[in-house]
Amino acid sequence: MGLTTVTAKQLEVQRIVDVLSRGVAQHRLRPGTRLIEAQIVDTLQANRNHVQVALQRLAMQRIVTIEPNRGAIIAQPSAREAREVFAARRAIERAIVESISAQTLHEQRERIAQHMANERQATTSSDRRLIVRELSEFHLLLAQLSGNAVMAEILDNLMVRSSLIVALYQRNDVPACASNEHQQILDALSAGDQALAVQVLMAHLDELENQLALDEPTAPEVNLREALAGL
Ligand SMILES: [Zn+2]
């Protein structure tokens, strides 16, 4: 067993993790979907052992839930977890925006312009998956611009979990992010006004969270006696 063997296995596990994460991020794999091992092995042309390791890794990232005797399913975050994910996003995205300088924005202007063009094009299409992908891509782009790989990695995980949350709790079918708010964040950063960028971003994240039905009571308690009385 040389080093290359280990690396090949790690790369293969990472490939499976990436494919499944992307499936969740693009709303192809919905919360509660059963992940049948044999089907993943087949579809991804992967080794069974690698698939198991990938599913365990995704379980540690809270993207998959492994249930005894039932196997793996795509996670179904609770309303409480949803609020905690948004609180974590506010903390991490604030730090990300605070570490992007006007100079970085200038140096990366072509890449940013390309993204904003893709985002605008997506929002005029009717392809909901494409819209969802491009809009969340903006938040990941900010993380990359921050140059902090650890924060980018944390946000990657939070964005995949946000996709699950949106799939479960979004009140309506309106795309989650408004593209003009993204532009306002960039404009503030270009002007070197990080405080304003943070302010717009925080309002943006509040709005995203407000679009979720997290406070609605789950199935109301029915009092059987009362319900049957007088019938
Ligand atoms: Zn957004």
mmCIF file with all atom_site columns, N, CA, C and O and ligand atoms in Angstrom, residues 89 93 119 135-136 138-139 159 176-178 181-182 185 201 204-205 208, ligand 1:
data_model
loop_
_atom_site.group_PDB
_atom_site.id
_atom_site.type_symbol
_atom_site.label_atom_id
_atom_site.label_alt_id
_atom_site.label_comp_id
_atom_site.label_asym_id
_atom_site.label_entity_id
_atom_site.label_seq_id
_atom_site.pdbx_PDB_ins_code
_atom_site.Cartn_x
_atom_site.Cartn_y
_atom_site.Cartn_z
_atom_site.occupancy
_atom_site.B_iso_or_equiv
_atom_site.pdbx_formal_charge
_atom_site.auth_seq_id
_atom_site.auth_comp_id
_atom_site.auth_asym_id
_atom_site.auth_atom_id
_atom_site.pdbx_PDB_model_num
ATOM   1  N  N  . ARG A 1 89  ? -24.382 31.261 9.174   1.00 0.00 ? 89  ARG A N  1
ATOM   2  C  CA . ARG A 1 89  ? -24.101 31.963 7.911   1.00 0.00 ? 89  ARG A CA 1
ATOM   3  C  C  . ARG A 1 89  ? -23.867 33.443 8.148   1.00 0.00 ? 89  ARG A C  1
ATOM   4  O  O  . ARG A 1 89  ? -22.968 34.039 7.556   1.00 0.00 ? 89  ARG A O  1
ATOM   5  N  N  . GLU A 1 93  ? -20.391 34.766 6.963   1.00 0.00 ? 93  GLU A N  1
ATOM   6  C  CA . GLU A 1 93  ? -20.428 35.630 5.777   1.00 0.00 ? 93  GLU A CA 1
ATOM   7  C  C  . GLU A 1 93  ? -20.042 37.068 6.122   1.00 0.00 ? 93  GLU A C  1
ATOM   8  O  O  . GLU A 1 93  ? -19.483 37.786 5.300   1.00 0.00 ? 93  GLU A O  1
ATOM   9  N  N  . GLU A 1 119 ? -25.574 35.044 -13.472 1.00 0.00 ? 119 GLU A N  1
ATOM   10 C  CA . GLU A 1 119 ? -26.661 35.137 -12.502 1.00 0.00 ? 119 GLU A CA 1
ATOM   11 C  C  . GLU A 1 119 ? -27.875 35.829 -13.124 1.00 0.00 ? 119 GLU A C  1
ATOM   12 O  O  . GLU A 1 119 ? -29.001 35.365 -12.990 1.00 0.00 ? 119 GLU A O  1
ATOM   13 N  N  . LEU A 1 135 ? -27.565 31.643 -7.913  1.00 0.00 ? 135 LEU A N  1
ATOM   14 C  CA . LEU A 1 135 ? -27.734 32.554 -6.783  1.00 0.00 ? 135 LEU A CA 1
ATOM   15 C  C  . LEU A 1 135 ? -26.897 32.117 -5.582  1.00 0.00 ? 135 LEU A C  1
ATOM   16 O  O  . LEU A 1 135 ? -26.309 32.945 -4.896  1.00 0.00 ? 135 LEU A O  1
ATOM   17 N  N  . SER A 1 136 ? -26.806 30.817 -5.328  1.00 0.00 ? 136 SER A N  1
ATOM   18 C  CA . SER A 1 136 ? -25.997 30.414 -4.174  1.00 0.00 ? 136 SER A CA 1
ATOM   19 C  C  . SER A 1 136 ? -24.512 30.469 -4.528  1.00 0.00 ? 136 SER A C  1
ATOM   20 O  O  . SER A 1 136 ? -23.659 30.659 -3.662  1.00 0.00 ? 136 SER A O  1
ATOM   21 N  N  . PHE A 1 138 ? -23.071 32.880 -5.846  1.00 0.00 ? 138 PHE A N  1
ATOM   22 C  CA . PHE A 1 138 ? -22.580 34.213 -5.471  1.00 0.00 ? 138 PHE A CA 1
ATOM   23 C  C  . PHE A 1 138 ? -21.964 34.200 -4.080  1.00 0.00 ? 138 PHE A C  1
ATOM   24 O  O  . PHE A 1 138 ? -20.891 34.760 -3.852  1.00 0.00 ? 138 PHE A O  1
ATOM   25 N  N  . HIS A 1 139 ? -22.641 33.544 -3.152  1.00 0.00 ? 139 HIS A N  1
ATOM   26 C  CA . HIS A 1 139 ? -22.160 33.503 -1.767  1.00 0.00 ? 139 HIS A CA 1
ATOM   27 C  C  . HIS A 1 139 ? -20.833 32.733 -1.685  1.00 0.00 ? 139 HIS A C  1
ATOM   28 O  O  . HIS A 1 139 ? -19.943 33.094 -0.924  1.00 0.00 ? 139 HIS A O  1
ATOM   29 N  N  . MET A 1 159 ? -23.897 26.166 2.794   1.00 0.00 ? 159 MET A N  1
ATOM   30 C  CA . MET A 1 159 ? -24.717 26.417 1.605   1.00 0.00 ? 159 MET A CA 1
ATOM   31 C  C  . MET A 1 159 ? -25.462 25.144 1.172   1.00 0.00 ? 159 MET A C  1
ATOM   32 O  O  . MET A 1 159 ? -26.611 25.215 0.750   1.00 0.00 ? 159 MET A O  1
ATOM   33 N  N  . ALA A 1 176 ? -34.719 32.337 -4.027  1.00 0.00 ? 176 ALA A N  1
ATOM   34 C  CA . ALA A 1 176 ? -34.379 32.838 -2.703  1.00 0.00 ? 176 ALA A CA 1
ATOM   35 C  C  . ALA A 1 176 ? -33.635 34.180 -2.693  1.00 0.00 ? 176 ALA A C  1
ATOM   36 O  O  . ALA A 1 176 ? -33.963 35.057 -1.917  1.00 0.00 ? 176 ALA A O  1
ATOM   37 N  N  . CYS A 1 177 ? -32.636 34.358 -3.544  1.00 0.00 ? 177 CYS A N  1
ATOM   38 C  CA . CYS A 1 177 ? -31.838 35.582 -3.470  1.00 0.00 ? 177 CYS A CA 1
ATOM   39 C  C  . CYS A 1 177 ? -32.286 36.595 -4.524  1.00 0.00 ? 177 CYS A C  1
ATOM   40 O  O  . CYS A 1 177 ? -32.674 36.226 -5.619  1.00 0.00 ? 177 CYS A O  1
ATOM   41 N  N  . ALA A 1 178 ? -32.211 37.867 -4.164  1.00 0.00 ? 178 ALA A N  1
ATOM   42 C  CA . ALA A 1 178 ? -32.468 38.904 -5.155  1.00 0.00 ? 178 ALA A CA 1
ATOM   43 C  C  . ALA A 1 178 ? -31.123 39.374 -5.697  1.00 0.00 ? 178 ALA A C  1
ATOM   44 O  O  . ALA A 1 178 ? -30.226 39.741 -4.947  1.00 0.00 ? 178 ALA A O  1
ATOM   45 N  N  . GLU A 1 181 ? -29.518 42.800 -4.786  1.00 0.00 ? 181 GLU A N  1
ATOM   46 C  CA . GLU A 1 181 ? -28.846 42.902 -3.485  1.00 0.00 ? 181 GLU A CA 1
ATOM   47 C  C  . GLU A 1 181 ? -27.401 42.410 -3.592  1.00 0.00 ? 181 GLU A C  1
ATOM   48 O  O  . GLU A 1 181 ? -26.501 42.959 -2.968  1.00 0.00 ? 181 GLU A O  1
ATOM   49 N  N  . HIS A 1 182 ? -27.207 41.383 -4.401  1.00 0.00 ? 182 HIS A N  1
ATOM   50 C  CA . HIS A 1 182 ? -25.841 40.911 -4.636  1.00 0.00 ? 182 HIS A CA 1
ATOM   51 C  C  . HIS A 1 182 ? -25.003 42.049 -5.237  1.00 0.00 ? 182 HIS A C  1
ATOM   52 O  O  . HIS A 1 182 ? -23.870 42.284 -4.826  1.00 0.00 ? 182 HIS A O  1
ATOM   53 N  N  . ILE A 1 185 ? -23.989 44.653 -2.703  1.00 0.00 ? 185 ILE A N  1
ATOM   54 C  CA . ILE A 1 185 ? -22.880 44.215 -1.852  1.00 0.00 ? 185 ILE A CA 1
ATOM   55 C  C  . ILE A 1 185 ? -21.553 44.468 -2.581  1.00 0.00 ? 185 ILE A C  1
ATOM   56 O  O  . ILE A 1 185 ? -20.597 45.011 -2.013  1.00 0.00 ? 185 ILE A O  1
ATOM   57 N  N  . LEU A 1 201 ? -25.625 42.753 3.330   1.00 0.00 ? 201 LEU A N  1
ATOM   58 C  CA . LEU A 1 201 ? -25.569 41.295 3.421   1.00 0.00 ? 201 LEU A CA 1
ATOM   59 C  C  . LEU A 1 201 ? -26.432 40.774 4.576   1.00 0.00 ? 201 LEU A C  1
ATOM   60 O  O  . LEU A 1 201 ? -27.162 39.788 4.421   1.00 0.00 ? 201 LEU A O  1
ATOM   61 N  N  . HIS A 1 204 ? -29.952 40.985 3.686   1.00 0.00 ? 204 HIS A N  1
ATOM   62 C  CA . HIS A 1 204 ? -30.186 39.959 2.668   1.00 0.00 ? 204 HIS A CA 1
ATOM   63 C  C  . HIS A 1 204 ? -30.414 38.591 3.332   1.00 0.00 ? 204 HIS A C  1
ATOM   64 O  O  . HIS A 1 204 ? -31.362 37.875 3.006   1.00 0.00 ? 204 HIS A O  1
ATOM   65 N  N  . LEU A 1 205 ? -29.570 38.249 4.302   1.00 0.00 ? 205 LEU A N  1
ATOM   66 C  CA . LEU A 1 205 ? -29.701 36.948 4.968   1.00 0.00 ? 205 LEU A CA 1
ATOM   67 C  C  . LEU A 1 205 ? -30.957 36.900 5.846   1.00 0.00 ? 205 LEU A C  1
ATOM   68 O  O  . LEU A 1 205 ? -31.625 35.869 5.919   1.00 0.00 ? 205 LEU A O  1
ATOM   69 N  N  . LEU A 1 208 ? -33.769 36.194 3.511   1.00 0.00 ? 208 LEU A N  1
ATOM   70 C  CA . LEU A 1 208 ? -33.803 34.781 3.109   1.00 0.00 ? 208 LEU A CA 1
ATOM   71 C  C  . LEU A 1 208 ? -34.437 33.928 4.196   1.00 0.00 ? 208 LEU A C  1
ATOM   72 O  O  . LEU A 1 208 ? -35.245 33.049 3.936   1.00 0.00 ? 208 LEU A O  1
HETATM 73 ZN ZN . ZN  B 2 .   ? -27.868 35.818 -2.049  1.00 0.00 ? 1   ZN  B ZN 1
#
